[in-house]
XYZ file of C-alpha atoms in Angstrom:
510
model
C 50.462 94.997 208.547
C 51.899 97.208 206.251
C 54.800 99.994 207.286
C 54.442 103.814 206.524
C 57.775 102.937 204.535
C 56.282 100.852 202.466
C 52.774 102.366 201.815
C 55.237 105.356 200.845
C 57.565 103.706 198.514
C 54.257 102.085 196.436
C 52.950 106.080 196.201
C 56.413 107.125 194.919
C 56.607 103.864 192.939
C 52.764 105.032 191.424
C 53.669 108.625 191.142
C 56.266 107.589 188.812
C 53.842 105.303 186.935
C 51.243 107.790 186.069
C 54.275 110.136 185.157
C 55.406 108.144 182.445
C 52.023 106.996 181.633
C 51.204 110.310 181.210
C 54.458 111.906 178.972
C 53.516 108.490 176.641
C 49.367 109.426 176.360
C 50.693 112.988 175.766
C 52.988 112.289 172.672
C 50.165 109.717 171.462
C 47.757 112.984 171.635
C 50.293 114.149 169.367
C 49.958 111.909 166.245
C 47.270 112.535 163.965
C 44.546 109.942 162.754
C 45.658 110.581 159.157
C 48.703 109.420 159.937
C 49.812 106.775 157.166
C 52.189 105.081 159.715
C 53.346 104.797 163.240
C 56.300 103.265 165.211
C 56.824 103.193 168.655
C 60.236 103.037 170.540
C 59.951 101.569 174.392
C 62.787 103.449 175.409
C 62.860 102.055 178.864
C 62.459 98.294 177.697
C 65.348 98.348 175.340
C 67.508 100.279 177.785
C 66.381 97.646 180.771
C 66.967 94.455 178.810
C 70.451 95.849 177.285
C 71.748 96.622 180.324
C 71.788 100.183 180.325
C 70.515 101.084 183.498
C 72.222 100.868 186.742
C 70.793 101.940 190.023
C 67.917 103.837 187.603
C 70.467 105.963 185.484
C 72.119 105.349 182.040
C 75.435 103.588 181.822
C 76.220 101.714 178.861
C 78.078 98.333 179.626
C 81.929 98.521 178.539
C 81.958 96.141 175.599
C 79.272 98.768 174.260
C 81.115 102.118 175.052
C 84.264 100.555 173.121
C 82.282 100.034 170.227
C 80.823 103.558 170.573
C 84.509 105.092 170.936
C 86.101 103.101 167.797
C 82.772 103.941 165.718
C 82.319 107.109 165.929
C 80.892 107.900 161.973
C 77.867 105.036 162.628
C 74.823 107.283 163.191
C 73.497 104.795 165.966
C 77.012 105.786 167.903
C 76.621 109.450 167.471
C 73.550 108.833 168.672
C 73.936 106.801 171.995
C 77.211 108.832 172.654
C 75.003 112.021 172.905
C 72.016 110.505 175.109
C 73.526 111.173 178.083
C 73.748 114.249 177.601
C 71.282 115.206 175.416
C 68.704 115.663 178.310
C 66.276 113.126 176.844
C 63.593 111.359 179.214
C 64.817 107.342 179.309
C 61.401 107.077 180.951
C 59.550 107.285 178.521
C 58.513 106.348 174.661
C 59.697 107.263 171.680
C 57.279 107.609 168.658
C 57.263 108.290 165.095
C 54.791 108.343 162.395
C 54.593 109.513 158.569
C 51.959 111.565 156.667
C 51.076 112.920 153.320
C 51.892 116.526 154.560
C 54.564 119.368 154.694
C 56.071 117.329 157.412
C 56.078 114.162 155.907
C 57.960 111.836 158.897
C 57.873 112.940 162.766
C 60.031 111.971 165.660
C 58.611 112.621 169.025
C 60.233 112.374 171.974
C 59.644 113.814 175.874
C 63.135 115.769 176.709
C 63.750 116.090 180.925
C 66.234 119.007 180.238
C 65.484 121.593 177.611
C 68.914 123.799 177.944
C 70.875 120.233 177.638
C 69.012 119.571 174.438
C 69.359 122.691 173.016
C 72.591 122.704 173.119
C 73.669 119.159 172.126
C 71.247 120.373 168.536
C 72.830 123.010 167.961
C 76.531 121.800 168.542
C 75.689 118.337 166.331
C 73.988 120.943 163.608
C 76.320 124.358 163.988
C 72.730 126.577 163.991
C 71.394 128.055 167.111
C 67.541 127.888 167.900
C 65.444 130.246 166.826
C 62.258 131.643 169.211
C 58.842 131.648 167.167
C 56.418 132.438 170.049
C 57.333 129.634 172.425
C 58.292 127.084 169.169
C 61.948 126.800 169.220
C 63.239 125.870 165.870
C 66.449 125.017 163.496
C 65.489 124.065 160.090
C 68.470 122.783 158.003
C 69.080 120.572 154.779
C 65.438 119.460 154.309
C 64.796 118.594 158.138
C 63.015 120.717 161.474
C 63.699 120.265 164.807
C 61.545 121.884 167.101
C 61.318 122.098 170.871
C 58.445 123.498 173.097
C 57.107 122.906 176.466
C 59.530 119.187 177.168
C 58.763 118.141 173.739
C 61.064 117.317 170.843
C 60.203 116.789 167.172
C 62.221 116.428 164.517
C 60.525 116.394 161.211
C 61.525 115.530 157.927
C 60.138 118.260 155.294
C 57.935 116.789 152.777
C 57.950 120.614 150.335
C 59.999 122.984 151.706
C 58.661 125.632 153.805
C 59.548 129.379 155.536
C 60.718 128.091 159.082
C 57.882 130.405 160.466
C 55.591 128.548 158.644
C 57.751 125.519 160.198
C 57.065 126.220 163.437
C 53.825 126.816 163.096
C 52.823 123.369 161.835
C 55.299 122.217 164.949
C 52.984 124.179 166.838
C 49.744 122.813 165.671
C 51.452 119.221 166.312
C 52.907 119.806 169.739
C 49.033 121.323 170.515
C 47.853 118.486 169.561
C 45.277 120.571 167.767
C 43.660 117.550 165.948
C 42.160 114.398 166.579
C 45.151 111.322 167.039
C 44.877 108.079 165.669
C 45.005 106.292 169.010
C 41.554 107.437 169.555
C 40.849 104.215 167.433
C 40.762 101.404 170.406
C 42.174 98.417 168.030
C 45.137 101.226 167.530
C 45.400 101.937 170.665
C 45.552 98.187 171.760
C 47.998 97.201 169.460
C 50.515 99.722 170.661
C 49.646 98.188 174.007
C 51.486 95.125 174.157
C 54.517 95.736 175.965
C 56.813 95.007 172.721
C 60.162 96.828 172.495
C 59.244 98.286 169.099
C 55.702 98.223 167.681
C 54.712 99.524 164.090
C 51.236 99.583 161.993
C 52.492 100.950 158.785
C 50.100 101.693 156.175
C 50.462 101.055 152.587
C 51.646 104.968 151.697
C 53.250 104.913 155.041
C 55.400 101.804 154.294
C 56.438 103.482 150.896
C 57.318 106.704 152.357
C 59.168 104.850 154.809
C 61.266 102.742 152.330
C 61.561 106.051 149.861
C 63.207 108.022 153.454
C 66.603 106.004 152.756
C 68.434 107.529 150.056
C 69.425 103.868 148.523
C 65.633 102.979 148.859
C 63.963 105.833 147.242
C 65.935 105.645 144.305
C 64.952 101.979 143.490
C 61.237 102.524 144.086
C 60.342 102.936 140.454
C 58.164 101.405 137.856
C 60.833 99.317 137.280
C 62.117 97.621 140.299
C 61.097 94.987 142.078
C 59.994 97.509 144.819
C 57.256 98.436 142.712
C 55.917 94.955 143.233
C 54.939 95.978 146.616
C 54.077 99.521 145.501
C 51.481 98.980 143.711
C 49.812 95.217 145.209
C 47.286 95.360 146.613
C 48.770 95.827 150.504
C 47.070 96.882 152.766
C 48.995 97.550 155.456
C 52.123 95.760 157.649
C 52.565 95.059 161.494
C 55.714 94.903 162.703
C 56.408 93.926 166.350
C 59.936 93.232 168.003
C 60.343 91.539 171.479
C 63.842 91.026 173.639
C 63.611 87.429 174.762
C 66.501 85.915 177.118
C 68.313 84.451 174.564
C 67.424 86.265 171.369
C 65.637 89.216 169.884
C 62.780 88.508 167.354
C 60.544 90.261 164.793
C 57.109 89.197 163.924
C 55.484 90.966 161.023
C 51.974 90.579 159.671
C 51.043 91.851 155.817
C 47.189 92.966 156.084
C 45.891 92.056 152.490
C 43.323 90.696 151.243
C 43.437 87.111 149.715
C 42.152 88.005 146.038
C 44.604 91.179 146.185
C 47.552 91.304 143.483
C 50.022 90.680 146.199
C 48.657 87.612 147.548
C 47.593 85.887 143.480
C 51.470 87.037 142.574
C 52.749 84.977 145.765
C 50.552 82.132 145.263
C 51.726 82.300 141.362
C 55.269 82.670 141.621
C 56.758 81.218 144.908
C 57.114 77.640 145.212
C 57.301 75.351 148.556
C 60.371 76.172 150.728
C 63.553 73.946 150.164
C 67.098 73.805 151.676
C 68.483 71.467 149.018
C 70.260 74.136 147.243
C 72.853 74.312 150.228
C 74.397 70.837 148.925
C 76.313 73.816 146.682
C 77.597 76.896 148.558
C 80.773 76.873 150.685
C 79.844 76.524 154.050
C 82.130 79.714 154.411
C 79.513 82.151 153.115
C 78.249 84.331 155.857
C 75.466 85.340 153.945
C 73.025 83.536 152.299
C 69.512 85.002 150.308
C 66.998 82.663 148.650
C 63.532 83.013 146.818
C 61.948 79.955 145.722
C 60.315 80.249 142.503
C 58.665 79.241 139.400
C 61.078 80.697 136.360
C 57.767 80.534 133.763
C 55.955 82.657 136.183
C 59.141 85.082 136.987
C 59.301 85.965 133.111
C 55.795 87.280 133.109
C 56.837 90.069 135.324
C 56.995 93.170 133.933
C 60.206 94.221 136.237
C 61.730 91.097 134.809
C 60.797 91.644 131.181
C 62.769 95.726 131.680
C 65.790 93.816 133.041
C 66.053 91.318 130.140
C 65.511 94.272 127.594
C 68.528 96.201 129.200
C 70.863 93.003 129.363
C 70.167 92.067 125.408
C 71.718 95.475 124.838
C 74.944 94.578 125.839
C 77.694 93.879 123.912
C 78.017 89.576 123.046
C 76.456 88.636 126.955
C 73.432 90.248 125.570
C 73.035 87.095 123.016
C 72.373 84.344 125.374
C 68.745 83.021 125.335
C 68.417 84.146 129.476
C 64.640 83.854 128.666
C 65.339 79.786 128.377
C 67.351 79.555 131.159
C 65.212 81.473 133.638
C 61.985 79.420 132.193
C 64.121 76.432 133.496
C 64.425 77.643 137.161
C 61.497 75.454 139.403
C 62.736 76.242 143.104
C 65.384 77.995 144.798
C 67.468 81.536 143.265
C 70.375 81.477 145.851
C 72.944 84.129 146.157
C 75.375 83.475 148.879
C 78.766 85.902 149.378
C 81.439 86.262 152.076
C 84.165 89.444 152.513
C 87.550 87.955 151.068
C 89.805 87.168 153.627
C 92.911 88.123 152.067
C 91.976 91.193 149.934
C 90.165 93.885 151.820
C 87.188 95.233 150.234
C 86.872 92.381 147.747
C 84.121 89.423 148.000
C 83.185 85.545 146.949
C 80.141 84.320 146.725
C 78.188 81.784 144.270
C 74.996 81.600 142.730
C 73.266 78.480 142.718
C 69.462 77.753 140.859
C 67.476 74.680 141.167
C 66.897 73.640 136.999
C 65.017 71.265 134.954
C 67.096 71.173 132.730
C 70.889 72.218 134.019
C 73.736 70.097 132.525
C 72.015 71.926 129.187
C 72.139 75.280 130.290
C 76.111 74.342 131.241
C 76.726 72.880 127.845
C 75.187 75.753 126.028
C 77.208 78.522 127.942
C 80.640 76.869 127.253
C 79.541 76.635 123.645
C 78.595 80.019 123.520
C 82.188 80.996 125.873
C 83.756 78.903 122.902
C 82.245 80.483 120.033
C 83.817 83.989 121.236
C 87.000 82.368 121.831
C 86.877 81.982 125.851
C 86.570 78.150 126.219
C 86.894 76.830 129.709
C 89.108 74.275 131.091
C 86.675 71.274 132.286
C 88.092 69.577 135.379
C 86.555 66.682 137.155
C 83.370 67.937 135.682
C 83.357 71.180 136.608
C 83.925 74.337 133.756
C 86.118 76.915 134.824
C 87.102 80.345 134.114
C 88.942 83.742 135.405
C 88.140 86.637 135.517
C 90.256 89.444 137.576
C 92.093 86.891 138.872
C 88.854 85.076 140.525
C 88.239 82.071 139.135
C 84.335 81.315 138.230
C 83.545 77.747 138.244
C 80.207 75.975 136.554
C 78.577 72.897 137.612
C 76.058 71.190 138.747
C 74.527 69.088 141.910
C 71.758 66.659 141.184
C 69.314 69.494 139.952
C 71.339 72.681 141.138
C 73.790 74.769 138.643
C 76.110 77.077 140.272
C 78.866 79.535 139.366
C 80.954 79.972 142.014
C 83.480 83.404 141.887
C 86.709 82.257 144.442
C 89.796 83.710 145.166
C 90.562 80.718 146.705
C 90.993 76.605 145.873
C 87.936 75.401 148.000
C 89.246 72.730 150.112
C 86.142 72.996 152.805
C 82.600 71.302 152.811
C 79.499 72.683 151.915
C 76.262 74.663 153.713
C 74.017 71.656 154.130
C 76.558 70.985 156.984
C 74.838 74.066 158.855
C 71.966 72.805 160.705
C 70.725 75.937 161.517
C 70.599 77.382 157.612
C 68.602 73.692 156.672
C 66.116 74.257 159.104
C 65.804 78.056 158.668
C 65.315 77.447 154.507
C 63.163 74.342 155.073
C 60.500 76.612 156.351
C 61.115 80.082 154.299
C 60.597 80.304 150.662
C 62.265 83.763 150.624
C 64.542 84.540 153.126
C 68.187 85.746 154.066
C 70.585 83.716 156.701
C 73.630 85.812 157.984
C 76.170 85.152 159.947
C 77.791 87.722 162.063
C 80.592 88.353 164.292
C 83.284 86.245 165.792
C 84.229 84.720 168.965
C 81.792 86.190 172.077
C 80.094 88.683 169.498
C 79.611 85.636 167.123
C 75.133 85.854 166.337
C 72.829 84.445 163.241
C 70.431 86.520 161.622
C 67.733 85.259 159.816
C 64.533 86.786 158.304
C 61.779 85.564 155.565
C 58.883 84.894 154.942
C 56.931 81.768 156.611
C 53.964 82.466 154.359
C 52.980 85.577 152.206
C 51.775 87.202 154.823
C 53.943 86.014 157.661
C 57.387 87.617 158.075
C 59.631 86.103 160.762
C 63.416 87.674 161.635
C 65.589 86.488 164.538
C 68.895 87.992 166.128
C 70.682 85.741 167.999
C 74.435 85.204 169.770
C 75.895 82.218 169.296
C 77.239 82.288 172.925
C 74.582 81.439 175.063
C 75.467 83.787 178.144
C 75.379 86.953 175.745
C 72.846 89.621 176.374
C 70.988 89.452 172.963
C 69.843 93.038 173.399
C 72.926 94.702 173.794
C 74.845 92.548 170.816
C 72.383 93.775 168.575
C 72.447 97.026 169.891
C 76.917 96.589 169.600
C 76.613 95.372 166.408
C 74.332 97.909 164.574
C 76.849 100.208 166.061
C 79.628 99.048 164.350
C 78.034 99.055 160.475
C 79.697 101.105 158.528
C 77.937 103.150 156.138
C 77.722 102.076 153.118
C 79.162 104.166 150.045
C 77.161 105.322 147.466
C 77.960 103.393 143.773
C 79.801 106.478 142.315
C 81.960 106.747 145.645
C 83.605 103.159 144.760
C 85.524 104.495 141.849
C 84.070 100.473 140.047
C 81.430 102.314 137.878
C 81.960 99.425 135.380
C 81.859 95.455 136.303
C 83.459 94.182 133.054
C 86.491 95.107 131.686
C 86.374 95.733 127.557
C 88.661 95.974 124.859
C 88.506 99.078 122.126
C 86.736 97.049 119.665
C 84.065 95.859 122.419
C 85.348 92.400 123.241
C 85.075 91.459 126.937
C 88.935 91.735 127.606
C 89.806 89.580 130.637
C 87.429 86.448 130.589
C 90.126 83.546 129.566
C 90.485 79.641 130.565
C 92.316 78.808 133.814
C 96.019 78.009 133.375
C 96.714 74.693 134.545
């Protein structure tokens, strides 16, 4: 027989339910069926798994408030350090969607104390809120953020607009004024799942979304190889991420249809995945990218055919015959780097291409180095240069050419040592293999494509006791952001002469 106690802990336990429940259906009300996008945020799922909560409140684990401290200019740490008290509702969800309008990406999010949000905004932004009847609003540098009735929503301006005007689109939002898109049931049960992050991006909203990143939205033109995607045929792409015990995943799905230019470019230009290719990178390289390919198909490309148009307009490189050599390539394009361990800020890495034909391709650069009075050295096979005191070696491996760019004399063994790169390649014909960390925050991440419309990415710690959660959570923490190209003060890679001549690409001294 069942105790008053407990038939009032389950109504308390319920009451709390049907809360959250609620705050969630309310802030679904909220996002409108044209909506060309939408990502949801389980708030309480990541914070549970991580090991945020304790005894129901926020308190983030001490390897994680270190990392917070001695990162303090990663936006993810400004972030966390302000949630506690920011007055935001851990209980509940977190969505965003995109949308061909004035406010052209939304953050919603339920907020438990108004006055503690208020003021965290207006410290972070140095603006105070401003009342349009009941819509308090800041608008600053392209971006809203709005408050009214325990809602948040921070927009991203798609035209500028009067912050009146602002505030009343807010408004009209907040009101949920027009018909949302989980009204569609197969919407509705997607986002119903119980994954940590959820998204059902549509073609225009996976563009915008790409285009919101500064780096991004500058290299979706006609001309990159963004615009593949921009303009193929996709329909739309799921996205869902899950927090298992010993790793986190992501599973996406590309929604296209089989005779769509996306899916006839994949089937013409990617060949079968292949890990032989590792047989010539330094097992040191933490990061490793790959896209298996057919080179005749490649040059069709009109992205491809803009690139080779720009490089036979520089000065003596621009003579090669790149057209032959990239015919040649049948299989893996593999870029692998690693930070130099002695100089800080400087890199190795090779590049390594599966050929038909690649002692040729080897003979006819040294000839061509020759003929402009840069011969290489040839030891034990190899061809060997330096440039800015990195030497660049050429070679080959069965089938494989690679030039490898070293600070170093490489003494250790190679990447086909790694069983977890071979089995990761063997099954993705694009993909990227990372390795991050050392010691107890030591993790692999990998992500590529398992077919053309399959997209599989995995976080996980190399120590098997590590919450997978919170080292992702650590590590994205401690990225620093990246510098834009005219910040590095390197605006050109290759050092001329007056007259034109490349001025520091010489033979080894031996």
């Amino acid at each position: 027989m069942r105790t008053r106690l407990g038939i009032a802990l389950q109504a308390v336990l319920l009451l709390v339910a049907v809360s959250c429940g609620n705050v969630n259906q309310e802030l679904e009300r909220m996002v409108p069926d044209d909506a060309t996008g939408v990502v949801c945020v389980d708030v309480p799922q990541i914070l549970e798994k991580s090991g945020m909560i304790n005894e129901g409140k926020l308190s983030f684990p001490a390897i994680l408030k270190r990392a917070i401290d001695e990162t303090d200019e990663s936006f993810l740490s400004q972030t966390l350090a302000d949630v506690a008290k920011s007055g935001i509702d851990i209980e509940s969800k977190i969505y965003l969607f995109f949308a061909n309008k004035t406010f052209s990406t939304v953050l919603l999010a339920s907020v438990e104390d108004n006055e503690k949000m208020e003021k965290m905004l207006e410290r972070r932004l140095d603006v105070k809120f401003t009342d349009y009847e009941g819509v308090q609003l800041i608008k600053k540098d392209g971006t809203v953020y709005a408050m009214r009735d325990g809602i948040l929503l921070i927009a991203e301006l798609g035209k500028d607009v009067e912050s009146e005007k602002a505030a009343g689109i807010a408004r009209s939002i907040m009101s949920h004024s027009q018909k949302s898109i989980f009204t569609d049931n197969q919407v509705k049960d997607y986002f119903s799942k119980g994954r940590a992050i959820s998204a059902y991006l549509k073609h225009d909203g996976m563009m915008r979304m790409l285009k919101s990143a500064t780096a991004a939205g500058k290299t979706v033109s006609k001309t990159s190889p963004l615009a593949l995607f921009a303009e193929s045929g996709i329909d739309a792409v799921k996205l869902e991420v899950d927090i298992l015990e010993d790793e986190v995943t992501l599973t996406g799905d590309i929604v296209t249809d089989a005779k769509s230019d996306y899916s006839l470019l994949m089937k013409k230009v990617l060949t079968g995945a292949e890990n032989s290719f590792l047989k010539a990178v330094p097992v040191s390289m933490k990061y490793v990218a790959v896209a298996s390919v057919k080179g005749a198909e490649i040059l069709e490309l009109p992205q491809v055919q803009q690139l080779l148009k720009t490089v036979k307009r520089e000065p003596y490189i621009g003579r090669l015959d790149f057209e032959g050599m990239i015919e040649s390539i049948d299989g893996p394009i593999a870029v692998a780097a690693s930070p130099d361990d002695t100089f800080e800020g400087d890199w190795n890495g090779v590049l390594v291409l599966k050929s038909r034909v690649p002692e040729r391709i080897i003979s006819y650069v040294s000839r061509f180095a020759a003929a402009m009075g840069q011969a290489p050295q040839i030891v034990k096979g190899e061809y060997l240069y330096e440039y800015n005191n990195k030497a660049i070696t050429m070679g080959q491996k069965d089938d494989a050419l690679y030039i490898k760019f070293l600070n170093y004399e490489q003494t250790e063994g190679y990447a086909d040592e790694n069983t977890k790169a071979k089995d990761f390649f063997a099954k993705s014909p694009l993909g990227i293999f990372a390795q991050l960390g050392k010691g107890s925050d030591a993790a692999i991440v990998t992500a590529g494509l398992e077919s053309p419309v399959v997209l599989k990415a995995m976080f996980k710690p190399n120590d098997e006791s590590s919450n997978p959660a919170l080292l992702l959570i650590k590590t994205l923490c401690e990225l620093k952001p990246m510098k834009k190209f005219s910040e590095t003060g390197d605006d050109d890679a290759i050092d001329y002469t007056e007259d034109g001549a490349i001025d520091e690409l010489h033979p080894v001294a031996l």
